[in-house]
XYZ file of C-alpha atoms in Angstrom:
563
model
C -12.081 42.271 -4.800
C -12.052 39.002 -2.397
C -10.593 37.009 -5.283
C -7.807 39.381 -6.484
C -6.701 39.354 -2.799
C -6.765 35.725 -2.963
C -4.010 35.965 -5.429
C -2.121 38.061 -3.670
C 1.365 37.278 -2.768
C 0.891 38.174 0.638
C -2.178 36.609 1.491
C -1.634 33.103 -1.536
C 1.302 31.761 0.229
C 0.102 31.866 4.021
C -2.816 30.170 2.741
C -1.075 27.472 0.850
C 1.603 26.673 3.203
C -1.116 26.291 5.789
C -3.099 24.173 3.486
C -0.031 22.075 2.664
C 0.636 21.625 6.036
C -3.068 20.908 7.066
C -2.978 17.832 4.413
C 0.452 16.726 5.333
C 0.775 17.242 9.721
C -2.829 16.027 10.326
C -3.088 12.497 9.063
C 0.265 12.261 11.317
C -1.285 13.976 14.020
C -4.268 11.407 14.119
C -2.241 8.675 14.329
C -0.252 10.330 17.029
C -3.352 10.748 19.265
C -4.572 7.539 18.591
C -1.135 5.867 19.915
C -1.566 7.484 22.965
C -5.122 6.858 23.530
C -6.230 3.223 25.628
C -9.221 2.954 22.855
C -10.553 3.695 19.488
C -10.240 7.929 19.441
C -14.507 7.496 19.451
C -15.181 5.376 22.021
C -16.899 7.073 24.475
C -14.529 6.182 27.195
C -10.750 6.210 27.061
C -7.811 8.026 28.475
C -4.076 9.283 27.344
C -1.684 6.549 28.290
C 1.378 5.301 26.528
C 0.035 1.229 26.644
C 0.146 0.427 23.392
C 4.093 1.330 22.914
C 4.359 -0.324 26.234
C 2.583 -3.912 24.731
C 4.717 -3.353 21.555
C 7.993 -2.744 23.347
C 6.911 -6.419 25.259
C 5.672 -8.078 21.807
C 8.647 -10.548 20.386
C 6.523 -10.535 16.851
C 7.091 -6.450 16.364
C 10.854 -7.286 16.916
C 10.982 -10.416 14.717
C 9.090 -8.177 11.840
C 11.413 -5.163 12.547
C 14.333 -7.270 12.970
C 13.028 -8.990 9.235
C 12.796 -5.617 7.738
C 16.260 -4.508 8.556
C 17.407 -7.642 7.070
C 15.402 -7.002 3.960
C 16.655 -3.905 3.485
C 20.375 -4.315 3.472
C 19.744 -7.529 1.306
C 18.109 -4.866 -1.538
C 21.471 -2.842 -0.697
C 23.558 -5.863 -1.374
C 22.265 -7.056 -4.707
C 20.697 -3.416 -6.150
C 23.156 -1.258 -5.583
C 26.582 -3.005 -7.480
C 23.745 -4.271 -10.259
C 22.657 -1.344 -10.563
C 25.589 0.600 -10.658
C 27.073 -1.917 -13.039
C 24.315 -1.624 -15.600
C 24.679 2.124 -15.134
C 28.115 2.009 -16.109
C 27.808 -0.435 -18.686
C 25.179 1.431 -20.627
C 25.871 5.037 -20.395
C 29.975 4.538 -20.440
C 30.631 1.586 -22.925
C 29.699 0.694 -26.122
C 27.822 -2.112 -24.936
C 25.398 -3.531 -27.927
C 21.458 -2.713 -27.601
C 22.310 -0.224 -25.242
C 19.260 1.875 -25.831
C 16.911 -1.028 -25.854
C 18.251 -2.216 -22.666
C 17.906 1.286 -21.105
C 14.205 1.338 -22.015
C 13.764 -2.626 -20.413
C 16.013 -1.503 -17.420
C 13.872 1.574 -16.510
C 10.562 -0.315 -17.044
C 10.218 -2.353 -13.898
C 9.782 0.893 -12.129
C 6.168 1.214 -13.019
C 5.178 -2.440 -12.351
C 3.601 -2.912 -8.872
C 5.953 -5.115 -6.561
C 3.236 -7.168 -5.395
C 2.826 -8.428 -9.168
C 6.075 -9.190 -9.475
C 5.858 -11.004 -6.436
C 3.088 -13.196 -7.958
C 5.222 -13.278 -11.428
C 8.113 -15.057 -8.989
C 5.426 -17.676 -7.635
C 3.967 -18.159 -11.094
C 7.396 -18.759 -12.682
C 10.047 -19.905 -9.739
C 7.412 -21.029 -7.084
C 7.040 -24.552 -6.035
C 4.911 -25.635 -8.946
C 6.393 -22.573 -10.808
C 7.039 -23.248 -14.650
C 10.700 -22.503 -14.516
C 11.093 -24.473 -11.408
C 9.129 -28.036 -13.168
C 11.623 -27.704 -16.277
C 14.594 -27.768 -13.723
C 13.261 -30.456 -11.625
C 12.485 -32.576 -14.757
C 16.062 -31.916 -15.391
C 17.852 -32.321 -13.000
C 15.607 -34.296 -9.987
C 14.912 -31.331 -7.895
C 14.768 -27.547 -7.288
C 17.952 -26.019 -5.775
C 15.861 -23.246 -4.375
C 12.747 -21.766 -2.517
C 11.448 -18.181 -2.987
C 9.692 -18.665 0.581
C 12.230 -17.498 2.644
C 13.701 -14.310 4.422
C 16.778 -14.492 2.693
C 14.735 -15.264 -1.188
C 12.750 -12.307 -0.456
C 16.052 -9.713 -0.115
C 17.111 -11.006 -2.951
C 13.924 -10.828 -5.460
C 13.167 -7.313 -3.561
C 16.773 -6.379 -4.239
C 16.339 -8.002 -8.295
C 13.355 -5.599 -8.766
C 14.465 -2.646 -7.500
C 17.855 -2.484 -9.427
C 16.343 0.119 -11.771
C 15.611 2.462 -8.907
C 19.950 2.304 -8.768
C 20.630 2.482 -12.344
C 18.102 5.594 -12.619
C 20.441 7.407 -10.098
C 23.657 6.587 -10.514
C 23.059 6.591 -14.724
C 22.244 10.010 -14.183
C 25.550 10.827 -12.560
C 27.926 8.514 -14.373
C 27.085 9.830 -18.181
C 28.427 13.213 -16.768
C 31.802 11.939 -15.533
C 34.648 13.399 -17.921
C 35.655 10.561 -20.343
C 39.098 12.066 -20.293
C 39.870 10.489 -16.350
C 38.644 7.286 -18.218
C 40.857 7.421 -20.972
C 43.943 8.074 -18.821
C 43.397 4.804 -17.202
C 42.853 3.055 -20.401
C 46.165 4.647 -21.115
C 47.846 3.452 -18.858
C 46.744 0.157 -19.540
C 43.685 -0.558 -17.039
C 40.737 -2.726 -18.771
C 36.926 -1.255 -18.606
C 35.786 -3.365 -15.704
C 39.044 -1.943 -13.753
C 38.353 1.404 -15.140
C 34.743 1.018 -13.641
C 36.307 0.156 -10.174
C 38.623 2.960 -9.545
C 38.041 5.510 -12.090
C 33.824 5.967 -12.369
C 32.603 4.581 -9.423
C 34.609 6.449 -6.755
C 33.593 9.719 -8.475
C 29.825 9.227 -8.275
C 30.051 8.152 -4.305
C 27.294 10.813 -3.555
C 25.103 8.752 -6.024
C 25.849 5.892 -4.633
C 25.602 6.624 -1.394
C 22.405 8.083 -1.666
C 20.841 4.798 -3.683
C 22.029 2.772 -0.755
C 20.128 5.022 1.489
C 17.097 4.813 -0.630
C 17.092 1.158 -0.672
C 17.250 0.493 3.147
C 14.603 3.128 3.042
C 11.902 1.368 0.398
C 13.122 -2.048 2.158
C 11.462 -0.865 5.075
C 8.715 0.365 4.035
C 7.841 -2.406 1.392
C 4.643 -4.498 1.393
C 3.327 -6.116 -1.443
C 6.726 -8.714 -2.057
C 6.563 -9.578 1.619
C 3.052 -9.878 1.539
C 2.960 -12.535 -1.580
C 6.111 -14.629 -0.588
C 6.479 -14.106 3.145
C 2.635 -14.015 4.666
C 2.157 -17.741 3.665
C 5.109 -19.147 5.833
C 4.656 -16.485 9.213
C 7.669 -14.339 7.875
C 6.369 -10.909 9.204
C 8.056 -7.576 8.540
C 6.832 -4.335 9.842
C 4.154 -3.442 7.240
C 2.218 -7.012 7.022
C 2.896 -6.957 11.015
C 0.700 -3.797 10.644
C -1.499 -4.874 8.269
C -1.984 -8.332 10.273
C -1.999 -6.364 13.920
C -5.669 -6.827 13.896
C -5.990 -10.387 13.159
C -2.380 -11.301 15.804
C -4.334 -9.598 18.673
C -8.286 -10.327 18.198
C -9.336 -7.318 18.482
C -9.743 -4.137 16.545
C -6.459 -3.117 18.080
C -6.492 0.795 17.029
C -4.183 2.169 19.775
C -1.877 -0.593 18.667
C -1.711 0.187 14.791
C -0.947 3.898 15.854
C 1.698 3.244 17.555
C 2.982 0.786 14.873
C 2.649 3.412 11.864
C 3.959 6.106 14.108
C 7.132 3.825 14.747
C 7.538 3.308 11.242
C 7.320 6.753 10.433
C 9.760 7.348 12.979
C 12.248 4.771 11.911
C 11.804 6.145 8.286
C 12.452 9.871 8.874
C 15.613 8.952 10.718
C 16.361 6.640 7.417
C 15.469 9.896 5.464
C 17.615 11.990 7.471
C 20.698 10.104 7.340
C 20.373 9.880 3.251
C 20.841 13.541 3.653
C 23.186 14.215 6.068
C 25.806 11.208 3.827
C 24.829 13.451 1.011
C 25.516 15.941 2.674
C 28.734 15.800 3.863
C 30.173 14.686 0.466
C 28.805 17.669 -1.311
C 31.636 19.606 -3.386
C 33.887 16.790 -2.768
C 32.867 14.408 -5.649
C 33.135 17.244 -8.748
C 34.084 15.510 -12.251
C 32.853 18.811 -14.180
C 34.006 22.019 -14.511
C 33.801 24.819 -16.539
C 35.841 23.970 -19.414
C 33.288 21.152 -20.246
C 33.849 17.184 -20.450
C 34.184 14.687 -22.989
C 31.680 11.653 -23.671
C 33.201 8.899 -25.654
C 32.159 5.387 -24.652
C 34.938 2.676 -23.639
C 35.456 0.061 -26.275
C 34.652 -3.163 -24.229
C 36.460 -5.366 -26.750
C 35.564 -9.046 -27.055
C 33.361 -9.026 -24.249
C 30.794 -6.768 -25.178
C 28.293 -9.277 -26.445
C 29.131 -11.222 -23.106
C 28.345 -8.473 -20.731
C 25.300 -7.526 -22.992
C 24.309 -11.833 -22.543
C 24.375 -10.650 -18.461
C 22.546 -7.787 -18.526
C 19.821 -9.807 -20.545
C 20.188 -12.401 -18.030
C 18.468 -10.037 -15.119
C 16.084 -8.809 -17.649
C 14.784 -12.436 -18.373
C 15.053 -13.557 -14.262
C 13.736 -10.036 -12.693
C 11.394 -8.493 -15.241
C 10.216 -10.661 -18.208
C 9.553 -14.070 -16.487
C 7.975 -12.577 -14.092
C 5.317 -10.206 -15.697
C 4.836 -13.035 -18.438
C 4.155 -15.644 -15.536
C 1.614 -13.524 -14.754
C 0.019 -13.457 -17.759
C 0.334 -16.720 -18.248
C -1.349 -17.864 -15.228
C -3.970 -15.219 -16.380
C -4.930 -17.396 -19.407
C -5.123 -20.824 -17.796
C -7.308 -22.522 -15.355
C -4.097 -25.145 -13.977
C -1.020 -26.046 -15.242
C 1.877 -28.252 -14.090
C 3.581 -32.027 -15.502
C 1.067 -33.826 -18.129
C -1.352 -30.491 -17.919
C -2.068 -30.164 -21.592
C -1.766 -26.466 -22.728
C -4.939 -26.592 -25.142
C -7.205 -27.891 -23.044
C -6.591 -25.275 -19.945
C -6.718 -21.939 -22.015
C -9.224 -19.627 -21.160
C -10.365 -16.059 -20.957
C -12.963 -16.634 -18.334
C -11.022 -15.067 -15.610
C -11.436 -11.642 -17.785
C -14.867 -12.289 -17.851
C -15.759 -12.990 -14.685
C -13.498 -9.552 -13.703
C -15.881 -7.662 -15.942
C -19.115 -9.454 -14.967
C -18.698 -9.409 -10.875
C -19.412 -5.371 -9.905
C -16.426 -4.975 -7.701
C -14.000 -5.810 -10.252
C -15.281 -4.359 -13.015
C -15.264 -0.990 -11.352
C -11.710 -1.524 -9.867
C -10.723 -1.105 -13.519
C -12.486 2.098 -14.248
C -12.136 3.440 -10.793
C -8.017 2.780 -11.762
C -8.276 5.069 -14.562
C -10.784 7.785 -13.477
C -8.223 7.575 -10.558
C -4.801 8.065 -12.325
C -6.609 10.820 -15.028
C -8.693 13.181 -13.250
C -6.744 12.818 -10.089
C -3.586 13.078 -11.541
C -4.819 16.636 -13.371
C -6.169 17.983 -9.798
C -2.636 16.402 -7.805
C -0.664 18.410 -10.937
C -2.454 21.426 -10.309
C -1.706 21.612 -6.330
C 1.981 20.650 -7.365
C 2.355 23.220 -9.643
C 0.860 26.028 -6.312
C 3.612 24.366 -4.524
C 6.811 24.013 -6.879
C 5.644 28.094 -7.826
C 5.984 28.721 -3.787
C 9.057 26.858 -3.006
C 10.493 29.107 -6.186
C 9.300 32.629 -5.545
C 7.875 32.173 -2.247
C 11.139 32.983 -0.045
C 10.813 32.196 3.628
C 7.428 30.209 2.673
C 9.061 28.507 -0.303
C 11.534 26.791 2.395
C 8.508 25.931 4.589
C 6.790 24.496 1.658
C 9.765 22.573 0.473
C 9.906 21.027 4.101
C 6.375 20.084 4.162
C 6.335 18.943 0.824
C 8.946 16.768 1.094
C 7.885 15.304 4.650
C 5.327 12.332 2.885
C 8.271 10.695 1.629
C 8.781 8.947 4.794
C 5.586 7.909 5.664
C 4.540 4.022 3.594
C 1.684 4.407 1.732
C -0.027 1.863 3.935
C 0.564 3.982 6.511
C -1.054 6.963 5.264
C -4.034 5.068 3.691
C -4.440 4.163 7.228
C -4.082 7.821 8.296
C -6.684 9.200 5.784
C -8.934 6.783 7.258
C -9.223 8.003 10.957
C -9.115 10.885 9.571
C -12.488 11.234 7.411
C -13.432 9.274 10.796
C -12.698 11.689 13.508
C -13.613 15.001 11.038
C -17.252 14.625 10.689
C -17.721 17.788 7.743
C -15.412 15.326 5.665
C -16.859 12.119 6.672
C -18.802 11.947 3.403
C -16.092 11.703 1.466
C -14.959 8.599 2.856
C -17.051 6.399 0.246
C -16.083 8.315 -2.583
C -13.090 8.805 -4.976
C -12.332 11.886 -3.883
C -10.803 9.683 -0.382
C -8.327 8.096 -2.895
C -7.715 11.284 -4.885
C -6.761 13.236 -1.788
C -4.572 9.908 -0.194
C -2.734 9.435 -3.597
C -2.136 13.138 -4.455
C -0.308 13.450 -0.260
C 1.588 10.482 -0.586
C 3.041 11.307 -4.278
C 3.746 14.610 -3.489
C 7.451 14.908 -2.888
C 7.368 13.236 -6.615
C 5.129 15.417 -8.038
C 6.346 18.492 -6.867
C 10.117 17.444 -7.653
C 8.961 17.379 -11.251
C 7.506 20.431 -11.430
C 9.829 22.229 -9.477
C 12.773 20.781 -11.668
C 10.611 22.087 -14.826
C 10.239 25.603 -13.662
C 13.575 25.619 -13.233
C 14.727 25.192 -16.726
C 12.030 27.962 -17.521
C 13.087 31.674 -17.548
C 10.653 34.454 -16.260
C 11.818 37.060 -18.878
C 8.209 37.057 -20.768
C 6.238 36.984 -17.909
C 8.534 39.721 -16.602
C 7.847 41.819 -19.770
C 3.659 40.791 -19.309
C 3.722 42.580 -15.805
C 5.938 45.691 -17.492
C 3.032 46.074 -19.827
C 0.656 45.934 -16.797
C -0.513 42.075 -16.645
C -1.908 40.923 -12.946
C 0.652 38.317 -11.844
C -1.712 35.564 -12.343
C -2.424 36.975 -16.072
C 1.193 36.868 -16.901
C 1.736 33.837 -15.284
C -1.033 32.033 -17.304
C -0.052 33.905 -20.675
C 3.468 34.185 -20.734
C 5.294 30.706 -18.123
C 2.741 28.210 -18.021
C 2.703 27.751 -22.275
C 6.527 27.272 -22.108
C 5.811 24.619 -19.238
C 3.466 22.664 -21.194
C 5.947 19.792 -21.766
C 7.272 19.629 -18.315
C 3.529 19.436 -17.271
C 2.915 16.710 -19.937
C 5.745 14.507 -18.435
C 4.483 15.074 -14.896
C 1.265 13.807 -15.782
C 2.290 10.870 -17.651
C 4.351 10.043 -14.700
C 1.947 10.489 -11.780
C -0.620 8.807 -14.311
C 1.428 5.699 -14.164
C 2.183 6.201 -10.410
C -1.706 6.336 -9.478
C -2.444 2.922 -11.291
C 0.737 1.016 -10.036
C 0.104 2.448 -6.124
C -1.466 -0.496 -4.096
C -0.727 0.275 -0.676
C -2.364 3.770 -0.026
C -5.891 2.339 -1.311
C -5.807 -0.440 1.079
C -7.829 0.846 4.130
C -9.799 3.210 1.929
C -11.261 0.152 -0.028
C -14.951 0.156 0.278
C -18.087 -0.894 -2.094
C -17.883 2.004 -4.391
C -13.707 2.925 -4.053
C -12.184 -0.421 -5.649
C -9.136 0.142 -7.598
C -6.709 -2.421 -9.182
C -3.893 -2.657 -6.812
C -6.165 -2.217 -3.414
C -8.317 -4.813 -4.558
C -5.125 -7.205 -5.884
C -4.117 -7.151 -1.750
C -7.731 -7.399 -0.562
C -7.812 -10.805 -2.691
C -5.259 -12.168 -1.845
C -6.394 -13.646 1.315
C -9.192 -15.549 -0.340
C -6.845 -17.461 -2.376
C -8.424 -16.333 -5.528
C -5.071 -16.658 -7.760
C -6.910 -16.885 -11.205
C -8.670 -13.400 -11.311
C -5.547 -12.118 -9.180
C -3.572 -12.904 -12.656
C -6.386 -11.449 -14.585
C -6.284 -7.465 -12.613
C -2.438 -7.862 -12.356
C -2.376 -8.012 -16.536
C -4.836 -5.397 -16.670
C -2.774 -3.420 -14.612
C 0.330 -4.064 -16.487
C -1.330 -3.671 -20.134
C -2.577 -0.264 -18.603
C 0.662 0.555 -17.062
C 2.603 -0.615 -20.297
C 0.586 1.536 -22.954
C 0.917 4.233 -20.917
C 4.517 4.053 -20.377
C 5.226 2.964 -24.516
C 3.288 6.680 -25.044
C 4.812 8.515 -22.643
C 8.738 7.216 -23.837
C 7.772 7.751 -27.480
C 7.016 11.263 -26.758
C 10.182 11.912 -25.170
C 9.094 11.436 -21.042
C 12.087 10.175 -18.836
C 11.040 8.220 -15.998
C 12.410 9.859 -12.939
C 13.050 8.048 -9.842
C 11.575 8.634 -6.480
């Protein structure tokens, strides 16, 4: 009797909005009461006071790291967003050669952790990098240096183009060829067809990519970490994560009221991507009921030239990069009159599957992204079914459910801690898996439940409709007559939030302890000690994981979707 009421309707969505909003609003509210607190939230002696956002507001370094962010931010705006909208246009609008293959490299980089490319970049255009030897045996010198504010914009804004092209791919192949035609017509070439044909009429998309990349250049950690930390350059995240070691102290009322200005700072980012949106919605329509036309521009001559460019970034951004790292993986040194032969080894795999830790970062990884993304899918799936049938509750859930997409993972890693600190029933779980599971399924859930809610959309409810006719429970003719038709929107979501659990770094790094070691956690938590060569080693693992994965999921049809 108590479970069937469970499944009620009436008493189901109550309990999972509250639920929802317990995991979402109480890591936030610990880190809330911690900022205003004048010690650690279990010292036995402290008192409500608004010091620590009085020290920050005094503190030139927050500034200089908030001021660095910023600057980070717009740089990823300046070089993502026209690449990316470029390589949109260029492969879903032209008949640019390889365009398939080069939609399958383009969407790729999505999926590999930043802070490996950021170690690909050292490996490959560092200092002692291999790309950067050839040129200086060339030509006397290197005309460049990846350690500086303005190298870091631009290799944050090279790997996030395919966050751009995802977006505004997705709007461009729907624009009416016709309007394109018309300007071919009238004798306009492709690139000026791009410019004021295309482009204008997928603003929103635009827009809204723009948005998203001040937004993930404020909140990123791992490229600032790898090519910033070394030289002082601080943004808001490492000034975080370094907050401890700046002050001397176990500075807990200060790191609240860092993460609770970042959260700040990105819901207003969050906010103004949809009020932009917003405001152009119903003004940008290229499709209407009497259907559009598809046909790719003929880019002439220059097809094999813009297809030479587009390989270009691939090469720089992506392939160098992720092969550096592999590279570096295999040897014990390289550099001038370092011969090859003599410095190949496998010894850094060994000694990752020899030392404890490491070994179980790997498995840890994948009993991570498997079983946790199953349990995360099934709470998605209660969710996206509320925000679809659950009316006043749906809109609540959609709120809540969306709010985690402007908190950093580092932020809510941080979050989960206190938490399993201050709740003693749940301390327990604070040296398990479970501490990860529950961190990774709250910080991917606006993804998650974007997926699923997009798939029950394309589903109709006639059958189950007919199973409660014949006098099914709700639950029975949910289980028998929607969830087999969701089965491949469910399959996709996995394969995605797989992925997304064994790139995510970030979240796991103030839950790492003797027991919890995952790749991308323990990638950061190395990095201090300098220990490049088994760095390389996890990163490959990571990306041979990652890759399989992601070769599976593409052959069986899965789209990567952005986030």
């Amino acid at each position: 009797m108590l479970g069937r009421s469970l499944f009620s309707p009436n008493l189901a969505l109550p309990l999972l909005a509250g639920l929802v909003a317990v995991l979402v609003l109480a890591p936030l509210g610990i880190l809330l009461y911690q900022s205003l607190l004048t010690a650690p939230f279990f010292a036995p002696v402290k008192r409500l006071a608004l010091e620590a956002y009085r020290y920050l507001l005094h503190d030139p370094y927050f500034f200089e790291a908030l001021k660095n962010s910023f600057a980070i931010g717009l740089g990823m705006v300046g070089v993502a967003v026209p690449l990316g909208s470029l390589f949109a246009f260029l492969v879903t609008k032209t008949d640019l050669p390889f365009a398939r293959f080069f939609e399958l490299l383009l969407l790729a980089p999505i999926f590999i952790s930043p802070i490996i490319l950021g170690i690909g970049f050292i490996v490959v255009f560092g200092p002692s990098g291999l790309v950067s030897g050839l040129v200086e045996a060339v030509f006397g010198r290197v005309p460049w240096t990846i350690y500086t504010l303005p190298a870091i914009a631009v290799i944050a804004g090279l790997t996030h183009v395919p966050y751009v092209y995802l977006y505004v791919a997705s709007t461009i192949q729907n624009v009416d060829a016709s309007l394109e035609e018309a300007a071919r017509v009238a004798g306009a070439r492709p690139f000026w067809v791009a410019l004021s044909v295309t482009l204008p009429l997928v603003r929103p998309a635009l827009v809204y990519s723009a948005a998203l990349m001040l937004l993930l250049g404020f909140e990123l950690f791992g490229l600032p970490l790898v090519l910033g930390d070394a030289k002082g350059i601080m943004v808001i995240t490492t000034y975080l994560y370094r907050l401890t070691a700046i002050t001397g102290t176990s500075a807990y009322h200060l790191m609240a009221a860092v993460s609770v200005a970042i959260v700040a700072i990105a819901m207003a980012l969050v906010l103004l991507q949809r009020y932009l949106v917003g405001r152009m919605e119903g003004r940008y329509v290229a499709i209407g009921a009497r259907g559009y036309r598809t046909e790719r521009l003929p880019l002439g001559r220059l097809r094999y030239v813009w297809a030479l460019l587009l390989a270009l970034y691939l090469l720089v951004a992506v392939v160098l990069p992720v092969l550096g790292v592999v590279f570096r993986s295999l040897v014990t040194s390289w550099g001038p009159g370092v011969d090859l032969r003599e410095v190949l080894t496998l010894g850094h795999y060994l000694e990752v599957f020899k030392l404890p830790n490491l070994s179980r970062a790997v498995t840890n990884t994948l009993v991570v992204a498997a079983l946790g993304g199953v349990l995360a899918l099934g709470f998605y799936l209660l969710i996206a079914l509320g925000i679809q049938r659950g009316g006043g509750y749906g809109r609540v859930l959609d709120y809540l459910a969306g709010l985690p997409r402007a908190v950093p993972g580092i932020v809510m890693g941080l979050a989960f801690l206190w938490l399993f600190l201050f709740f003693k029933p749940i301390a327990p779980l604070r040296n398990t898996l479970l501490a990860l599971i529950l961190a990774y399924t709250v910080v991917w859930m606006p993804y998650g439940v974007r997926l699923l809610t997009a798939a029950l959309l394309q589903v109709g409810r006639e059958v189950e409709e007919a199973a409660r006719i014949a006098g099914a429970s709700p639950v029975r003719a949910f289980l028998h007559g929607t969830l087999p038709l969701l089965k491949g929107g469910i399959l996709t979501a996995w394969f995605l939030l797989f992925i997304q659990f064994v790139r995510e770094y970030s979240t796991g790094v103030y839950l790492l302890t003797a027991g919890t070691e995952v790749l991308g956690a323990q990638i950061v938590a190395l990095w201090g000690t300098g220990a490049v060569d088994v760095i390389a080693a996890l990163a490959t693992l990571q990306v041979l994981i990652v890759s399989a994965v992601f070769l599976l999921a593409n052959r069986l049809g899965v789209r990567p979707q952005g986030l």
